[in-house]
Amino acid sequence: MGNIIEVRNLEKTYRVRQPNGLLKNLFRPDYKTVHAVKDISFDVARGEAIAFLGPNGAGKTTTIKMMTGLIYPSKGTVKVLGYDPYSRDENFLSRIGLVMGNKAVLNWDLTANQSLRLIKNIYNLNDAFAQKRIAELAELLDVQTLLNTQMRNLSLGERMKMELIGAILHNPEILFLDEPTIGLDILTKKRVRTFLREIQQRDKITLILTSHDIDDIEAVCDRVVMINKGIKCFDDSIEVLVDKYHQNRYLRFVFELKLSDLQIEQTKRWGELEKNCKNDDNTYLFKTNTEKMIPLVSYLLSENKVLDMQIESVPLEDVVADLFTCN
């Protein structure tokens, strides 16, 4: 299948001025070198769907920007479709698409159709092809009736759907997505995930996604590259991540009476009581895994009257902290 993206020893550093007082900052300022990305290497095969995962400030967006040519690397090399992205070659730019969840590309003063026709002209697309593709993509995202609405009058979810159409109108070989579902409601997120997976598989688009939402990752991607503190510390299939992710659970109990110290001590055989749990209303949060969950539940049910119980997945931030911490 061949690699469509090749990243070797990629680094991005910034010089950050340190606060040392007004006079010193004016005449002899001190600077600190910050590594946004440090010595990252990986390959992406044509047609892969890859998630870049990590906490805020991990270096995900910086890596995406270097792969799309928005910023220059400080060291290392990036080859995308055989091009150096930062050369901004016209042929390269015509073969990629980019959506950033916190930045709008389509003009707010135009209707969605007018903005999409402008994109059609930028990419010199055939009128018949563009018209057919807009209709097809609008139907997949269920926004056919909104194409003649001014962009500023659309909801956040509707605007994001139009941004997606604009990003893939020219049928790119690679689609870069940076937090595409940020701020969207549950139904819109589901629709966007289904759409992305469908076009990725149908059109064989190589898809690079960053997200803090684990549901985005599971629904859209096959492989995860984990970055923390600018360093790559995990690179494997989504199945490996999901297996680890699903082994851990939070159990939230509301009891009629508070647990005794002895009862809390006994629960340590199957899990741990979260220290930040506020139990002034007899609510307790336990962290456990799927193997020890049933014995823990059985013990607690036998020791106290349970008013409510919820089983919660471990948040993505905890997965990052517990499983993929980089030095």
Coordinates of C-alpha atoms in Angstrom, one line a residue:
M1 CA 0.0 0.0 0.0
G2 CA 3.0 2.3 0.6
N3 CA 3.5 5.2 3.0
I4 CA 1.8 8.4 2.2
I5 CA 3.4 10.3 5.2
E6 CA 6.9 9.8 6.5
V7 CA 8.0 11.7 9.6
R8 CA 11.6 11.4 10.9
N9 CA 13.1 12.8 14.1
L10 CA 10.7 15.7 13.9
E11 CA 11.2 18.5 16.4
K12 CA 9.6 21.9 17.1
T13 CA 11.1 24.3 19.7
Y14 CA 10.3 27.8 20.7
R15 CA 12.3 30.4 22.6
V16 CA 10.1 31.8 25.4
R17 CA 11.1 34.9 27.2
Q18 CA 11.3 34.5 31.0
P19 CA 9.8 37.1 33.4
N20 CA 12.8 38.7 35.1
G21 CA 11.6 42.3 35.8
L22 CA 11.0 45.2 33.4
L23 CA 14.6 46.5 33.0
K24 CA 16.2 43.2 32.5
N25 CA 13.6 42.1 30.0
L26 CA 14.3 45.2 28.0
F27 CA 18.1 45.0 27.9
R28 CA 19.2 41.5 28.8
P29 CA 16.2 39.2 28.5
D30 CA 16.5 35.5 29.4
Y31 CA 15.0 32.9 27.2
K32 CA 13.9 29.3 27.8
T33 CA 13.8 26.7 25.0
V34 CA 10.5 24.8 25.0
H35 CA 10.1 21.5 23.1
A36 CA 6.6 21.4 21.6
V37 CA 7.5 18.3 19.7
K38 CA 10.7 16.3 20.4
D39 CA 12.2 13.6 18.1
I40 CA 9.0 12.1 16.7
S41 CA 9.1 9.5 14.0
F42 CA 6.3 7.5 12.3
D43 CA 4.9 6.4 9.0
V44 CA 1.3 6.6 7.7
A45 CA 0.1 4.2 5.0
R46 CA -2.3 5.2 2.3
G47 CA -5.9 4.8 3.5
E48 CA -5.1 4.6 7.2
A49 CA -7.2 6.4 9.8
I50 CA -4.9 7.5 12.6
A51 CA -5.7 9.3 15.9
F52 CA -3.2 11.6 17.6
L53 CA -3.9 11.3 21.3
G54 CA -2.6 13.2 24.3
P55 CA -3.4 15.8 27.0
N56 CA -3.5 19.5 26.3
G57 CA -0.1 20.8 25.3
A58 CA 1.1 17.4 24.3
G59 CA 2.2 18.5 20.8
K60 CA -0.6 17.0 18.7
T61 CA -1.7 20.2 17.0
T62 CA 1.9 21.3 16.4
T63 CA 2.6 18.0 14.7
I64 CA -0.5 18.4 12.5
K65 CA 0.5 22.0 11.6
M66 CA 4.0 20.7 10.5
M67 CA 2.5 18.0 8.4
T68 CA 0.2 20.5 6.6
G69 CA 2.9 23.1 6.1
L70 CA 1.4 25.7 8.5
I71 CA 4.6 25.9 10.5
Y72 CA 8.3 24.9 9.9
P73 CA 10.0 22.2 11.9
S74 CA 13.0 23.1 13.9
K75 CA 14.7 19.8 13.1
G76 CA 13.9 16.5 11.3
T77 CA 12.0 15.9 8.1
V78 CA 8.4 15.5 7.0
K79 CA 7.3 14.0 3.7
V80 CA 3.6 14.1 2.8
L81 CA 2.7 12.7 -0.6
G82 CA 6.4 13.1 -1.4
Y83 CA 6.4 16.8 -0.7
D84 CA 8.0 19.0 1.9
P85 CA 4.7 20.5 3.3
Y86 CA 6.3 23.8 4.3
S87 CA 7.2 24.4 0.6
R88 CA 3.4 25.0 0.1
D89 CA 3.5 23.5 -3.3
E90 CA 0.3 24.1 -5.2
N91 CA 0.0 20.4 -6.2
F92 CA 0.5 19.4 -2.5
L93 CA -2.1 21.8 -1.2
S94 CA -4.6 20.5 -3.8
R95 CA -4.3 17.0 -2.5
I96 CA -4.9 17.6 1.3
G97 CA -7.8 18.9 3.3
L98 CA -7.7 20.5 6.8
V99 CA -10.4 21.1 9.4
M100 CA -9.6 22.8 12.7
G101 CA -12.5 22.7 15.2
N102 CA -11.8 26.1 16.6
K103 CA -11.1 28.0 13.3
A104 CA -13.7 28.8 10.6
V105 CA -12.6 28.7 6.9
L106 CA -16.0 29.4 5.3
N107 CA -17.0 33.1 5.1
W108 CA -19.7 34.0 7.7
D109 CA -21.2 36.7 5.4
L110 CA -21.9 34.2 2.5
T111 CA -24.3 31.4 2.3
A112 CA -22.9 27.9 2.6
N113 CA -23.5 27.4 -1.2
Q114 CA -21.6 30.6 -2.0
S115 CA -18.7 29.7 0.1
L116 CA -18.5 26.2 -1.4
R117 CA -18.7 27.7 -4.9
L118 CA -15.7 29.9 -4.0
I119 CA -13.8 26.8 -2.9
K120 CA -14.8 25.1 -6.2
N121 CA -13.2 28.0 -8.1
I122 CA -10.1 28.0 -6.0
Y123 CA -9.5 24.3 -6.8
N124 CA -10.7 24.7 -10.5
L125 CA -13.3 22.0 -10.1
N126 CA -15.7 21.1 -12.9
D127 CA -19.1 22.6 -12.3
A128 CA -21.0 19.3 -12.7
F129 CA -18.6 17.5 -10.4
A130 CA -18.8 20.2 -7.7
Q131 CA -22.5 20.4 -7.8
K132 CA -22.9 16.6 -7.6
R133 CA -20.4 16.3 -4.8
I134 CA -21.9 19.1 -2.7
A135 CA -25.3 17.5 -3.0
E136 CA -23.9 14.1 -2.1
L137 CA -22.0 15.3 1.0
A138 CA -24.9 17.5 2.1
E139 CA -27.2 14.5 2.0
L140 CA -24.7 12.4 4.1
L141 CA -24.6 15.2 6.7
D142 CA -28.3 16.0 6.5
V143 CA -27.8 19.7 5.7
Q144 CA -29.4 19.8 2.2
T145 CA -32.0 22.4 3.3
L146 CA -29.3 24.7 4.8
L147 CA -27.1 25.3 1.8
N148 CA -28.7 28.6 1.0
T149 CA -28.5 29.9 4.6
Q150 CA -25.9 32.5 5.6
M151 CA -23.1 30.9 7.5
R152 CA -23.5 33.2 10.5
N153 CA -27.1 32.0 10.9
L154 CA -26.1 28.4 11.3
S155 CA -25.6 26.6 14.6
L156 CA -22.1 25.4 15.6
G157 CA -22.9 21.9 14.5
E158 CA -24.3 23.0 11.2
R159 CA -21.3 25.2 10.5
M160 CA -18.9 22.4 11.3
K161 CA -20.8 20.1 8.8
M162 CA -20.4 22.8 6.2
E163 CA -16.7 23.1 7.1
L164 CA -16.3 19.4 6.5
I165 CA -17.9 19.6 3.1
G166 CA -15.6 22.5 2.2
A167 CA -12.5 20.6 3.3
I168 CA -13.2 17.5 1.2
L169 CA -15.1 19.1 -1.8
H170 CA -12.0 18.7 -3.9
N171 CA -11.7 15.0 -2.9
P172 CA -8.3 15.2 -1.1
E173 CA -6.1 12.1 -0.6
I174 CA -5.4 13.1 3.0
L175 CA -7.8 14.8 5.5
F176 CA -6.3 16.4 8.6
L177 CA -8.8 17.0 11.5
D178 CA -7.9 18.9 14.6
E179 CA -10.7 18.5 17.3
P180 CA -13.5 18.4 14.7
T181 CA -16.3 17.7 17.2
I182 CA -15.3 20.2 19.9
G183 CA -18.3 21.9 21.4
L184 CA -20.8 19.8 19.4
D185 CA -23.9 18.2 20.9
I186 CA -24.2 14.4 21.2
L187 CA -26.3 13.9 18.0
T188 CA -24.2 16.1 15.8
K189 CA -21.0 14.3 17.1
K190 CA -22.5 11.0 16.1
R191 CA -23.5 12.2 12.7
V192 CA -20.0 13.7 12.1
R193 CA -18.3 10.5 13.2
T194 CA -20.4 8.3 11.0
F195 CA -19.8 10.6 8.0
L196 CA -16.0 10.6 8.6
R197 CA -15.8 6.9 8.8
E198 CA -18.0 6.4 5.7
I199 CA -16.0 8.7 3.4
Q200 CA -12.7 7.5 4.8
Q201 CA -13.6 3.9 3.9
R202 CA -15.5 4.6 0.7
D203 CA -13.1 7.1 -0.8
K204 CA -9.9 5.6 0.7
I205 CA -9.0 8.9 2.3
T206 CA -6.0 8.9 4.7
L207 CA -7.3 10.5 7.8
I208 CA -5.3 12.1 10.6
L209 CA -7.4 13.0 13.6
T210 CA -6.7 14.8 17.0
S211 CA -9.4 14.7 19.7
H212 CA -9.9 14.6 23.4
D213 CA -13.1 12.6 22.9
I214 CA -12.5 8.8 23.1
D215 CA -15.7 8.2 21.2
D216 CA -14.2 10.1 18.2
I217 CA -11.2 7.8 18.3
E218 CA -13.1 4.6 18.6
A219 CA -15.7 5.4 15.9
V220 CA -13.3 6.8 13.3
C221 CA -9.7 5.5 13.7
D222 CA -7.9 2.2 13.5
R223 CA -4.5 3.3 15.0
V224 CA -3.4 5.6 17.8
V225 CA -0.2 7.6 18.0
M226 CA 0.1 8.8 21.6
I227 CA 2.0 12.1 22.3
N228 CA 2.8 13.5 25.7
K229 CA 5.1 16.4 26.5
G230 CA 6.1 16.5 22.8
I231 CA 7.3 12.9 22.8
K232 CA 5.7 9.9 21.1
C233 CA 5.1 7.2 23.7
F234 CA 2.6 4.9 22.1
D235 CA 1.9 3.8 18.6
D236 CA -0.4 0.8 18.1
S237 CA -3.8 -0.3 16.9
I238 CA -7.0 1.1 18.4
E239 CA -7.8 -2.4 19.6
V240 CA -4.9 -2.3 22.0
L241 CA -5.9 1.1 23.4
V242 CA -9.6 0.1 23.7
D243 CA -8.7 -3.1 25.5
K244 CA -6.7 -1.2 28.1
Y245 CA -9.3 1.6 28.2
H246 CA -12.2 -0.9 28.8
Q247 CA -10.4 -2.7 31.6
N248 CA -10.8 0.2 34.0
R249 CA -14.1 1.4 35.5
Y250 CA -15.3 3.9 38.0
L251 CA -18.2 2.8 40.3
R252 CA -20.2 5.5 41.8
F253 CA -22.4 4.5 44.8
V254 CA -24.9 6.4 46.8
F255 CA -25.6 4.6 50.1
E256 CA -28.2 5.1 52.7
L257 CA -25.5 5.2 55.4
K258 CA -21.9 6.2 55.4
L259 CA -19.3 3.4 55.0
S260 CA -17.3 2.6 58.1
D261 CA -13.5 2.7 58.2
L262 CA -13.5 -1.1 58.3
Q263 CA -15.7 -1.3 55.2
I264 CA -13.6 1.1 53.3
E265 CA -10.5 -0.9 54.2
Q266 CA -12.1 -4.1 52.9
T267 CA -12.9 -2.5 49.5
K268 CA -9.1 -2.1 48.9
R269 CA -9.1 -5.8 48.0
W270 CA -10.9 -5.0 44.7
G271 CA -10.3 -1.3 44.0
E272 CA -9.4 2.0 45.5
L273 CA -11.6 4.8 46.8
E274 CA -10.9 8.0 44.9
K275 CA -9.4 10.6 47.2
N276 CA -11.2 13.5 45.6
C277 CA -14.6 11.8 46.2
K278 CA -17.0 14.0 48.2
N279 CA -18.9 11.6 50.4
D280 CA -20.8 14.1 52.6
D281 CA -24.0 12.9 50.8
N282 CA -23.0 9.3 51.2
T283 CA -21.6 9.2 47.6
Y284 CA -18.5 7.1 47.0
L285 CA -16.4 6.7 43.8
F286 CA -14.3 3.6 43.5
K287 CA -11.8 2.8 40.8
T288 CA -11.5 -0.8 39.8
N289 CA -11.1 -3.1 36.7
T290 CA -13.5 -5.5 35.0
E291 CA -12.1 -8.5 36.8
K292 CA -12.6 -7.1 40.3
M293 CA -15.7 -5.1 39.6
I294 CA -18.3 -7.9 40.4
P295 CA -16.7 -8.9 43.8
L296 CA -16.5 -5.2 44.7
V297 CA -20.2 -4.6 43.8
S298 CA -21.2 -7.8 45.6
Y299 CA -19.4 -6.8 48.8
L300 CA -20.9 -3.3 48.9
L301 CA -24.4 -4.5 48.2
S302 CA -24.1 -6.9 51.1
E303 CA -22.8 -4.3 53.5
N304 CA -25.0 -1.3 52.9
K305 CA -28.3 -0.3 51.3
V306 CA -27.6 1.1 47.9
L307 CA -29.8 4.0 46.8
D308 CA -28.0 4.5 43.4
M309 CA -25.2 3.0 41.5
Q310 CA -23.5 4.1 38.2
I311 CA -20.7 2.4 36.2
E312 CA -18.6 4.9 34.4
S313 CA -15.7 4.5 32.0
V314 CA -12.4 5.9 33.0
P315 CA -12.0 9.4 31.4
L316 CA -9.5 9.8 28.6
E317 CA -7.3 12.0 30.7
D318 CA -6.9 9.1 33.2
V319 CA -6.0 6.7 30.4
V320 CA -3.3 9.1 29.3
A321 CA -2.0 9.6 32.8
D322 CA -2.1 5.9 33.8
L323 CA -1.1 4.1 30.7
F324 CA 1.0 6.4 28.5
T325 CA 3.0 8.7 30.8
C326 CA 6.2 9.8 29.2
N327 CA 9.3 10.9 31.1

